[in-house]
Amino acid sequence: FDSSVFYYNASTRVSSWTHPLEHVYRDTYKTIVSLRNSTMSAQERADALSKLQAEVRQMDQETQKEVNKWSEHQDEQGNRFFFNKEERLSTWTDPRPAKMQVLYLKMKMLRLLLSSSAGT
């Protein structure tokens, strides 16, 4: 019995041994480490954090716009489904939490970096 975990994207029919968001988590970790261990001046660090804040604000606006395209409905049998009126797509699985996951990760990273910079 092999207990290896793999990930499968039903939309693209592609499977993978690595988590679909692994690159996002790795990049976020690298950003945290590089800013925490940096030899930047206080002003350079403040500028880098300000740039990150702007990026997260932009991501928040784009994600909210994307999430708002989806609405929840029920079919004749009472099964929930989700519909994107702009793209005319429907799915049984709510796509909104997946779209929010990356945003929440970036927000958490920013809070962590801002709280650690407040203590310096």
One Martini backbone bead per residue (centre of mass of N, CA, C, O) as a GRO file, in nm:
protein
  120
    1PHE     BB    1   0.091   0.040   0.027
    2ASP     BB    2   0.054   0.363  -0.102
    3SER     BB    3   0.072   0.698   0.070
    4SER     BB    4   0.084   0.893  -0.149
    5VAL     BB    5   0.050   1.228  -0.237
    6PHE     BB    6  -0.180   1.386  -0.462
    7TYR     BB    7  -0.273   1.617  -0.719
    8TYR     BB    8  -0.597   1.721  -0.865
    9ASN     BB    9  -0.716   1.872  -1.164
   10ALA     BB   10  -1.029   1.865  -1.297
   11SER     BB   11  -1.011   2.081  -1.520
   12THR     BB   12  -0.715   1.983  -1.649
   13ARG     BB   13  -0.623   1.686  -1.577
   14VAL     BB   14  -0.392   1.733  -1.354
   15SER     BB   15  -0.115   1.593  -1.194
   16SER     BB   16   0.059   1.614  -0.863
   17TRP     BB   17   0.306   1.606  -0.603
   18THR     BB   18   0.249   1.905  -0.574
   19HIS     BB   19   0.131   2.174  -0.455
   20PRO     BB   20  -0.026   2.428  -0.625
   21LEU     BB   21   0.098   2.652  -0.391
   22GLU     BB   22   0.402   2.618  -0.333
   23HIS     BB   23   0.527   2.870  -0.471
   24VAL     BB   24   0.383   3.075  -0.290
   25TYR     BB   25   0.499   2.982  -0.018
   26ARG     BB   26   0.797   3.013  -0.092
   27ASP     BB   27   0.791   3.316  -0.168
   28THR     BB   28   0.689   3.415   0.105
   29TYR     BB   29   0.920   3.308   0.274
   30LYS     BB   30   1.146   3.463   0.127
   31THR     BB   31   1.042   3.743   0.197
   32ILE     BB   32   1.058   3.722   0.500
   33VAL     BB   33   1.357   3.649   0.526
   34SER     BB   34   1.478   3.890   0.368
   35LEU     BB   35   1.357   4.114   0.559
   36ARG     BB   36   1.466   4.006   0.834
   37ASN     BB   37   1.786   3.959   0.718
   38SER     BB   38   1.842   4.237   0.645
   39THR     BB   39   2.066   4.530   0.560
   40MET     BB   40   1.872   4.744   0.573
   41SER     BB   41   1.754   5.024   0.604
   42ALA     BB   42   1.494   5.177   0.743
   43GLN     BB   43   1.400   5.305   0.474
   44GLU     BB   44   1.413   5.053   0.292
   45ARG     BB   45   1.216   4.889   0.458
   46ALA     BB   46   0.977   5.083   0.439
   47ASP     BB   47   0.961   5.074   0.129
   48ALA     BB   48   0.914   4.768   0.103
   49LEU     BB   49   0.653   4.764   0.275
   50SER     BB   50   0.495   4.966   0.102
   51LYS     BB   51   0.498   4.794  -0.153
   52LEU     BB   52   0.352   4.550  -0.030
   53GLN     BB   53   0.094   4.698   0.045
   54ALA     BB   54   0.016   4.775  -0.245
   55GLU     BB   55   0.002   4.484  -0.354
   56VAL     BB   56  -0.220   4.385  -0.157
   57ARG     BB   57  -0.435   4.590  -0.232
   58GLN     BB   58  -0.453   4.506  -0.528
   59MET     BB   59  -0.520   4.208  -0.476
   60ASP     BB   60  -0.778   4.261  -0.322
   61GLN     BB   61  -0.936   4.399  -0.548
   62GLU     BB   62  -0.912   4.166  -0.758
   63THR     BB   63  -1.034   3.941  -0.583
   64GLN     BB   64  -1.308   4.070  -0.524
   65LYS     BB   65  -1.391   4.090  -0.818
   66GLU     BB   66  -1.376   3.784  -0.877
   67VAL     BB   67  -1.567   3.679  -0.652
   68ASN     BB   68  -1.822   3.858  -0.744
   69LYS     BB   69  -1.884   3.678  -1.006
   70TRP     BB   70  -1.998   3.479  -0.798
   71SER     BB   71  -2.283   3.257  -0.760
   72GLU     BB   72  -2.539   3.107  -0.577
   73HIS     BB   73  -2.716   2.793  -0.640
   74GLN     BB   74  -3.002   2.587  -0.743
   75ASP     BB   75  -3.125   2.311  -0.840
   76GLU     BB   76  -3.398   2.100  -0.875
   77GLN     BB   77  -3.253   1.902  -0.640
   78GLY     BB   78  -3.081   2.111  -0.441
   79ASN     BB   79  -2.810   2.169  -0.566
   80ARG     BB   80  -2.521   2.320  -0.543
   81PHE     BB   81  -2.405   2.610  -0.732
   82PHE     BB   82  -2.175   2.795  -0.944
   83PHE     BB   83  -2.179   3.129  -1.100
   84ASN     BB   84  -2.037   3.295  -1.391
   85LYS     BB   85  -2.160   3.553  -1.575
   86GLU     BB   86  -1.918   3.651  -1.750
   87GLU     BB   87  -1.810   3.342  -1.834
   88ARG     BB   88  -2.026   3.118  -1.825
   89LEU     BB   89  -1.982   2.950  -1.549
   90SER     BB   90  -1.988   2.625  -1.385
   91THR     BB   91  -1.993   2.482  -1.041
   92TRP     BB   92  -1.988   2.273  -0.756
   93THR     BB   93  -1.744   2.432  -0.662
   94ASP     BB   94  -1.631   2.669  -0.462
   95PRO     BB   95  -1.400   2.923  -0.579
   96ARG     BB   96  -1.352   3.142  -0.356
   97PRO     BB   97  -1.151   3.023  -0.145
   98ALA     BB   98  -0.913   2.982  -0.342
   99LYS     BB   99  -0.886   3.285  -0.421
  100MET     BB  100  -0.832   3.379  -0.112
  101GLN     BB  101  -0.575   3.230  -0.010
  102VAL     BB  102  -0.348   3.410  -0.122
  103LEU     BB  103  -0.436   3.670   0.009
  104TYR     BB  104  -0.418   3.575   0.306
  105LEU     BB  105  -0.118   3.513   0.298
  106LYS     BB  106  -0.021   3.802   0.229
  107MET     BB  107  -0.150   3.938   0.475
  108LYS     BB  108   0.004   3.778   0.687
  109MET     BB  109   0.284   3.861   0.602
  110LEU     BB  110   0.247   4.164   0.645
  111ARG     BB  111   0.177   4.156   0.947
  112LEU     BB  112   0.440   4.024   1.034
  113LEU     BB  113   0.633   4.245   0.922
  114LEU     BB  114   0.505   4.487   1.072
  115SER     BB  115   0.540   4.376   1.362
  116SER     BB  116   0.855   4.339   1.342
  117SER     BB  117   0.914   4.646   1.272
  118ALA     BB  118   0.795   4.773   1.535
  119GLY     BB  119   1.030   4.627   1.718
  120THR     BB  120   1.293   4.790   1.580
   0.00000   0.00000   0.00000
